[in-house]
Protein backbone atom coordinates (compact mmCIF):
# COMPACT_ATOMS: atom_id res chain seq x y z
CA UNK A 1 0.00 0.00 0.00
CA UNK A 2 1.34 3.44 -0.86
CA UNK A 3 1.95 5.76 2.05
CA UNK A 4 2.85 9.44 2.08
CA UNK A 5 6.61 9.98 2.22
CA UNK A 6 6.23 13.15 4.28
CA UNK A 7 3.60 14.45 6.66
CA UNK A 8 0.87 16.64 5.17
CA UNK A 9 0.37 19.98 6.85
CA UNK A 10 -2.81 20.78 8.82
CA UNK A 11 -3.51 23.56 6.33
CA UNK A 12 -3.55 21.10 3.46
CA UNK A 13 -6.17 18.95 5.17
CA UNK A 14 -8.24 22.02 6.04
CA UNK A 15 -8.21 23.14 2.40
CA UNK A 16 -9.63 19.78 1.36
CA UNK A 17 -12.39 19.92 3.98
CA UNK A 18 -13.64 23.43 3.10
CA UNK A 19 -16.09 21.96 0.60
CA UNK A 20 -17.96 19.85 3.19
CA UNK A 21 -20.78 22.19 4.18
CA UNK A 22 -23.97 21.57 6.10
CA UNK A 23 -27.02 22.24 3.98
CA UNK A 24 -30.34 23.63 5.11
CA UNK A 25 -33.12 21.08 5.45
CA UNK A 26 -36.04 21.66 3.06
CA UNK A 27 -39.38 21.82 4.87
CA UNK A 28 -42.82 21.27 3.37
CA UNK A 29 -46.36 21.78 4.58
CA UNK A 30 -48.60 18.71 4.54
CA UNK A 31 -51.78 19.25 2.53
CA UNK A 32 -53.86 16.98 4.79
CA UNK A 33 -52.72 17.91 8.30
CA UNK A 34 -51.18 21.32 7.64
CA UNK A 35 -48.06 20.34 9.58
CA UNK A 36 -44.55 21.31 8.51
CA UNK A 37 -42.21 18.37 8.01
CA UNK A 38 -38.93 17.43 6.34
CA UNK A 39 -39.41 16.80 2.62
CA UNK A 40 -39.54 13.22 1.30
CA UNK A 41 -39.89 11.84 4.84
CA UNK A 42 -42.86 10.31 6.62
CA UNK A 43 -44.08 12.23 9.69
CA UNK A 44 -46.33 11.49 12.67
CA UNK A 45 -49.41 13.57 13.37
CA UNK A 46 -51.99 12.63 16.03
CA UNK A 47 -50.69 9.05 16.26
CA UNK A 48 -50.85 8.45 12.49
CA UNK A 49 -47.94 8.16 10.11
CA UNK A 50 -48.34 10.30 6.97
CA UNK A 51 -46.44 10.29 3.69
CA UNK A 52 -47.40 12.46 0.68
CA UNK A 53 -50.62 13.48 2.43
CA UNK A 54 -51.86 9.91 2.89
CA UNK A 55 -52.05 7.79 6.04
CA UNK A 56 -49.46 5.02 5.85
CA UNK A 57 -49.76 3.48 9.32
CA UNK A 58 -52.54 4.00 11.82
CA UNK A 59 -52.12 2.90 15.44
CA UNK A 60 -54.80 0.47 16.56
mmCIF file of N, CA, C and O in Angstrom:
data_model
loop_
_atom_site.group_PDB
_atom_site.id
_atom_site.type_symbol
_atom_site.label_atom_id
_atom_site.label_comp_id
_atom_site.label_asym_id
_atom_site.label_seq_id
_atom_site.Cartn_x
_atom_site.Cartn_y
_atom_site.Cartn_z
ATOM 1 N N UNK A 1 0.830 -1.189 0.000
ATOM 2 C CA UNK A 1 0.000 0.000 0.000
ATOM 3 C C UNK A 1 0.875 1.253 0.000
ATOM 4 O O UNK A 1 1.807 1.354 0.792
ATOM 5 N N UNK A 2 0.554 2.206 -0.848
ATOM 6 C CA UNK A 2 1.336 3.442 -0.862
ATOM 7 C C UNK A 2 1.037 4.308 0.354
ATOM 8 O O UNK A 2 -0.110 4.422 0.785
ATOM 9 N N UNK A 3 2.079 4.856 0.905
ATOM 10 C CA UNK A 3 1.953 5.757 2.047
ATOM 11 C C UNK A 3 2.648 7.067 1.718
ATOM 12 O O UNK A 3 3.593 7.101 0.934
ATOM 13 N N UNK A 4 2.181 8.170 2.345
ATOM 14 C CA UNK A 4 2.852 9.437 2.084
ATOM 15 C C UNK A 4 4.283 9.422 2.608
ATOM 16 O O UNK A 4 4.554 8.892 3.687
ATOM 17 N N UNK A 5 5.208 9.964 1.821
ATOM 18 C CA UNK A 5 6.608 9.975 2.221
ATOM 19 C C UNK A 5 6.841 10.990 3.330
ATOM 20 O O UNK A 5 7.647 10.769 4.217
ATOM 21 N N UNK A 6 6.115 12.111 3.253
ATOM 22 C CA UNK A 6 6.230 13.146 4.285
ATOM 23 C C UNK A 6 4.850 13.484 4.826
ATOM 24 O O UNK A 6 3.840 13.247 4.174
ATOM 25 N N UNK A 7 4.853 14.073 5.988
ATOM 26 C CA UNK A 7 3.595 14.446 6.658
ATOM 27 C C UNK A 7 2.934 15.617 5.935
ATOM 28 O O UNK A 7 3.596 16.566 5.551
ATOM 29 N N UNK A 8 1.616 15.519 5.756
ATOM 30 C CA UNK A 8 0.874 16.639 5.166
ATOM 31 C C UNK A 8 0.588 17.659 6.251
ATOM 32 O O UNK A 8 0.285 17.299 7.382
ATOM 33 N N UNK A 9 0.627 18.925 5.879
ATOM 34 C CA UNK A 9 0.368 19.982 6.853
ATOM 35 C C UNK A 9 -1.112 20.019 7.222
ATOM 36 O O UNK A 9 -1.968 19.529 6.485
ATOM 37 N N UNK A 10 -1.422 20.632 8.371
ATOM 38 C CA UNK A 10 -2.814 20.785 8.815
ATOM 39 C C UNK A 10 -3.575 21.669 7.833
ATOM 40 O O UNK A 10 -4.760 21.473 7.585
ATOM 41 N N UNK A 11 -2.894 22.633 7.278
ATOM 42 C CA UNK A 11 -3.510 23.556 6.329
ATOM 43 C C UNK A 11 -3.980 22.814 5.073
ATOM 44 O O UNK A 11 -5.044 23.109 4.538
ATOM 45 N N UNK A 12 -3.202 21.851 4.659
ATOM 46 C CA UNK A 12 -3.546 21.095 3.456
ATOM 47 C C UNK A 12 -4.830 20.284 3.671
ATOM 48 O O UNK A 12 -5.685 20.207 2.791
ATOM 49 N N UNK A 13 -4.952 19.695 4.845
ATOM 50 C CA UNK A 13 -6.171 18.945 5.173
ATOM 51 C C UNK A 13 -7.372 19.862 5.296
ATOM 52 O O UNK A 13 -8.471 19.531 4.865
ATOM 53 N N UNK A 14 -7.160 21.049 5.872
ATOM 54 C CA UNK A 14 -8.242 22.018 6.042
ATOM 55 C C UNK A 14 -8.740 22.515 4.694
ATOM 56 O O UNK A 14 -9.937 22.713 4.493
ATOM 57 N N UNK A 15 -7.825 22.700 3.750
ATOM 58 C CA UNK A 15 -8.208 23.143 2.396
ATOM 59 C C UNK A 15 -9.119 22.115 1.737
ATOM 60 O O UNK A 15 -10.064 22.464 1.041
ATOM 61 N N UNK A 16 -8.830 20.845 1.952
ATOM 62 C CA UNK A 16 -9.627 19.778 1.358
ATOM 63 C C UNK A 16 -11.023 19.741 1.981
ATOM 64 O O UNK A 16 -12.005 19.476 1.307
ATOM 65 N N UNK A 17 -11.109 20.022 3.276
ATOM 66 C CA UNK A 17 -12.387 19.920 3.981
ATOM 67 C C UNK A 17 -13.285 21.144 3.840
ATOM 68 O O UNK A 17 -14.409 21.125 4.317
ATOM 69 N N UNK A 18 -12.827 22.214 3.210
ATOM 70 C CA UNK A 18 -13.636 23.426 3.102
ATOM 71 C C UNK A 18 -14.900 23.204 2.302
ATOM 72 O O UNK A 18 -15.864 23.939 2.464
ATOM 73 N N UNK A 19 -14.939 22.184 1.463
ATOM 74 C CA UNK A 19 -16.090 21.960 0.602
ATOM 75 C C UNK A 19 -17.183 21.152 1.272
ATOM 76 O O UNK A 19 -18.258 21.005 0.719
ATOM 77 N N UNK A 20 -16.926 20.596 2.471
ATOM 78 C CA UNK A 20 -17.956 19.848 3.186
ATOM 79 C C UNK A 20 -18.766 20.836 3.990
ATOM 80 O O UNK A 20 -18.339 21.274 5.054
ATOM 81 N N UNK A 21 -19.957 21.204 3.486
ATOM 82 C CA UNK A 21 -20.781 22.191 4.177
ATOM 83 C C UNK A 21 -22.111 21.572 4.569
ATOM 84 O O UNK A 21 -22.653 20.735 3.846
ATOM 85 N N UNK A 22 -22.642 22.006 5.679
ATOM 86 C CA UNK A 22 -23.971 21.571 6.104
ATOM 87 C C UNK A 22 -25.002 22.329 5.280
ATOM 88 O O UNK A 22 -24.894 23.532 5.094
ATOM 89 N N UNK A 23 -25.979 21.614 4.784
ATOM 90 C CA UNK A 23 -27.021 22.240 3.976
ATOM 91 C C UNK A 23 -28.303 22.376 4.778
ATOM 92 O O UNK A 23 -28.593 21.555 5.653
ATOM 93 N N UNK A 24 -29.075 23.402 4.435
ATOM 94 C CA UNK A 24 -30.340 23.633 5.112
ATOM 95 C C UNK A 24 -31.339 22.557 4.721
ATOM 96 O O UNK A 24 -31.424 22.165 3.563
ATOM 97 N N UNK A 25 -32.121 22.091 5.696
ATOM 98 C CA UNK A 25 -33.121 21.077 5.451
ATOM 99 C C UNK A 25 -34.339 21.737 4.800
ATOM 100 O O UNK A 25 -34.793 22.792 5.234
ATOM 101 N N UNK A 26 -34.868 21.123 3.747
ATOM 102 C CA UNK A 26 -36.040 21.658 3.063
ATOM 103 C C UNK A 26 -37.303 21.194 3.782
ATOM 104 O O UNK A 26 -37.496 19.999 4.001
ATOM 105 N N UNK A 27 -38.140 22.146 4.174
ATOM 106 C CA UNK A 27 -39.378 21.824 4.866
ATOM 107 C C UNK A 27 -40.564 21.999 3.931
ATOM 108 O O UNK A 27 -40.545 22.828 3.032
ATOM 109 N N UNK A 28 -41.596 21.187 4.148
ATOM 110 C CA UNK A 28 -42.821 21.273 3.373
ATOM 111 C C UNK A 28 -44.006 21.301 4.317
ATOM 112 O O UNK A 28 -43.911 20.896 5.468
ATOM 113 N N UNK A 29 -45.141 21.760 3.803
ATOM 114 C CA UNK A 29 -46.364 21.777 4.579
ATOM 115 C C UNK A 29 -47.273 20.672 4.047
ATOM 116 O O UNK A 29 -47.532 20.605 2.843
ATOM 117 N N UNK A 30 -47.735 19.806 4.943
ATOM 118 C CA UNK A 30 -48.597 18.707 4.540
ATOM 119 C C UNK A 30 -49.965 19.237 4.158
ATOM 120 O O UNK A 30 -50.562 20.035 4.877
ATOM 121 N N UNK A 31 -50.480 18.777 3.021
ATOM 122 C CA UNK A 31 -51.776 19.255 2.533
ATOM 123 C C UNK A 31 -52.932 18.755 3.397
ATOM 124 O O UNK A 31 -53.940 19.440 3.553
ATOM 125 N N UNK A 32 -52.785 17.564 3.994
ATOM 126 C CA UNK A 32 -53.861 16.983 4.785
ATOM 127 C C UNK A 32 -53.897 17.545 6.197
ATOM 128 O O UNK A 32 -54.929 18.029 6.654
ATOM 129 N N UNK A 33 -52.753 17.494 6.888
ATOM 130 C CA UNK A 33 -52.719 17.906 8.298
ATOM 131 C C UNK A 33 -52.322 19.361 8.484
ATOM 132 O O UNK A 33 -52.594 19.936 9.526
ATOM 133 N N UNK A 34 -51.638 19.945 7.512
ATOM 134 C CA UNK A 34 -51.184 21.324 7.640
ATOM 135 C C UNK A 34 -49.924 21.467 8.459
ATOM 136 O O UNK A 34 -49.506 22.567 8.804
ATOM 137 N N UNK A 35 -49.292 20.348 8.783
ATOM 138 C CA UNK A 35 -48.060 20.344 9.582
ATOM 139 C C UNK A 35 -46.840 20.532 8.699
ATOM 140 O O UNK A 35 -46.812 20.058 7.564
ATOM 141 N N UNK A 36 -45.821 21.211 9.234
ATOM 142 C CA UNK A 36 -44.554 21.312 8.509
ATOM 143 C C UNK A 36 -43.706 20.094 8.840
ATOM 144 O O UNK A 36 -43.674 19.647 9.988
ATOM 145 N N UNK A 37 -43.034 19.564 7.831
ATOM 146 C CA UNK A 37 -42.208 18.373 8.009
ATOM 147 C C UNK A 37 -41.056 18.412 7.027
ATOM 148 O O UNK A 37 -41.056 19.201 6.079
ATOM 149 N N UNK A 38 -40.077 17.547 7.238
ATOM 150 C CA UNK A 38 -38.933 17.429 6.338
ATOM 151 C C UNK A 38 -39.411 16.774 5.045
ATOM 152 O O UNK A 38 -40.172 15.808 5.070
ATOM 153 N N UNK A 39 -38.968 17.315 3.918
ATOM 154 C CA UNK A 39 -39.415 16.801 2.620
ATOM 155 C C UNK A 39 -38.978 15.372 2.367
ATOM 156 O O UNK A 39 -37.899 14.967 2.785
ATOM 157 N N UNK A 40 -39.795 14.615 1.680
ATOM 158 C CA UNK A 40 -39.541 13.220 1.301
ATOM 159 C C UNK A 40 -39.323 12.325 2.509
ATOM 160 O O UNK A 40 -38.579 11.343 2.445
ATOM 161 N N UNK A 41 -39.955 12.667 3.634
ATOM 162 C CA UNK A 41 -39.892 11.842 4.837
ATOM 163 C C UNK A 41 -41.299 11.684 5.386
ATOM 164 O O UNK A 41 -42.117 12.602 5.304
ATOM 165 N N UNK A 42 -41.579 10.530 5.958
ATOM 166 C CA UNK A 42 -42.863 10.313 6.622
ATOM 167 C C UNK A 42 -42.838 11.060 7.948
ATOM 168 O O UNK A 42 -41.785 11.235 8.559
ATOM 169 N N UNK A 43 -44.010 11.529 8.413
ATOM 170 C CA UNK A 43 -44.077 12.232 9.695
ATOM 171 C C UNK A 43 -45.319 11.801 10.459
ATOM 172 O O UNK A 43 -46.313 11.366 9.884
ATOM 173 N N UNK A 44 -45.247 11.907 11.786
ATOM 174 C CA UNK A 44 -46.335 11.492 12.671
ATOM 175 C C UNK A 44 -47.164 12.701 13.044
ATOM 176 O O UNK A 44 -46.639 13.750 13.399
ATOM 177 N N UNK A 45 -48.483 12.537 12.946
ATOM 178 C CA UNK A 45 -49.410 13.571 13.365
ATOM 179 C C UNK A 45 -50.613 12.890 13.996
ATOM 180 O O UNK A 45 -51.284 12.083 13.347
ATOM 181 N N UNK A 46 -50.865 13.199 15.272
ATOM 182 C CA UNK A 46 -51.987 12.629 16.030
ATOM 183 C C UNK A 46 -51.975 11.104 16.020
ATOM 184 O O UNK A 46 -53.011 10.454 15.840
ATOM 185 N N UNK A 47 -50.810 10.509 16.177
ATOM 186 C CA UNK A 47 -50.689 9.052 16.262
ATOM 187 C C UNK A 47 -50.750 8.330 14.920
ATOM 188 O O UNK A 47 -50.757 7.107 14.871
ATOM 189 N N UNK A 48 -50.813 9.066 13.823
ATOM 190 C CA UNK A 48 -50.853 8.447 12.493
ATOM 191 C C UNK A 48 -49.602 8.843 11.731
ATOM 192 O O UNK A 48 -49.105 9.947 11.857
ATOM 193 N N UNK A 49 -49.121 7.914 10.915
ATOM 194 C CA UNK A 49 -47.938 8.160 10.111
ATOM 195 C C UNK A 49 -48.379 8.565 8.707
ATOM 196 O O UNK A 49 -49.088 7.824 8.033
ATOM 197 N N UNK A 50 -47.955 9.765 8.279
ATOM 198 C CA UNK A 50 -48.342 10.301 6.972
ATOM 199 C C UNK A 50 -47.148 10.343 6.030
ATOM 200 O O UNK A 50 -46.029 10.592 6.445
ATOM 201 N N UNK A 51 -47.431 10.100 4.742
ATOM 202 C CA UNK A 51 -46.443 10.289 3.691
ATOM 203 C C UNK A 51 -47.186 10.736 2.440
ATOM 204 O O UNK A 51 -48.140 10.079 2.010
ATOM 205 N N UNK A 52 -46.757 11.859 1.857
ATOM 206 C CA UNK A 52 -47.396 12.455 0.677
ATOM 207 C C UNK A 52 -48.883 12.706 0.901
ATOM 208 O O UNK A 52 -49.711 12.495 0.009
ATOM 209 N N UNK A 53 -49.243 13.127 2.121
ATOM 210 C CA UNK A 53 -50.623 13.481 2.429
ATOM 211 C C UNK A 53 -51.550 12.307 2.668
ATOM 212 O O UNK A 53 -52.741 12.489 2.853
ATOM 213 N N UNK A 54 -51.019 11.107 2.673
ATOM 214 C CA UNK A 54 -51.855 9.912 2.887
ATOM 215 C C UNK A 54 -51.410 9.196 4.144
ATOM 216 O O UNK A 54 -50.219 9.183 4.483
ATOM 217 N N UNK A 55 -52.364 8.561 4.835
ATOM 218 C CA UNK A 55 -52.050 7.787 6.035
ATOM 219 C C UNK A 55 -51.382 6.486 5.606
ATOM 220 O O UNK A 55 -51.916 5.734 4.801
ATOM 221 N N UNK A 56 -50.196 6.243 6.168
ATOM 222 C CA UNK A 56 -49.456 5.020 5.846
ATOM 223 C C UNK A 56 -49.689 3.984 6.924
ATOM 224 O O UNK A 56 -50.011 2.839 6.634
ATOM 225 N N UNK A 57 -49.548 4.391 8.198
ATOM 226 C CA UNK A 57 -49.759 3.483 9.323
ATOM 227 C C UNK A 57 -50.649 4.189 10.331
ATOM 228 O O UNK A 57 -50.425 5.349 10.670
ATOM 229 N N UNK A 58 -51.640 3.452 10.811
ATOM 230 C CA UNK A 58 -52.536 4.004 11.822
ATOM 231 C C UNK A 58 -52.467 3.097 13.051
ATOM 232 O O UNK A 58 -52.615 1.883 12.928
ATOM 233 N N UNK A 59 -52.210 3.703 14.224
ATOM 234 C CA UNK A 59 -52.116 2.901 15.444
ATOM 235 C C UNK A 59 -53.493 2.370 15.802
ATOM 236 O O UNK A 59 -54.491 3.070 15.738
ATOM 237 N N UNK A 60 -53.529 1.096 16.200
ATOM 238 C CA UNK A 60 -54.803 0.469 16.565
ATOM 239 C C UNK A 60 -55.134 0.700 18.027
ATOM 240 O O UNK A 60 -54.325 0.960 18.844
#
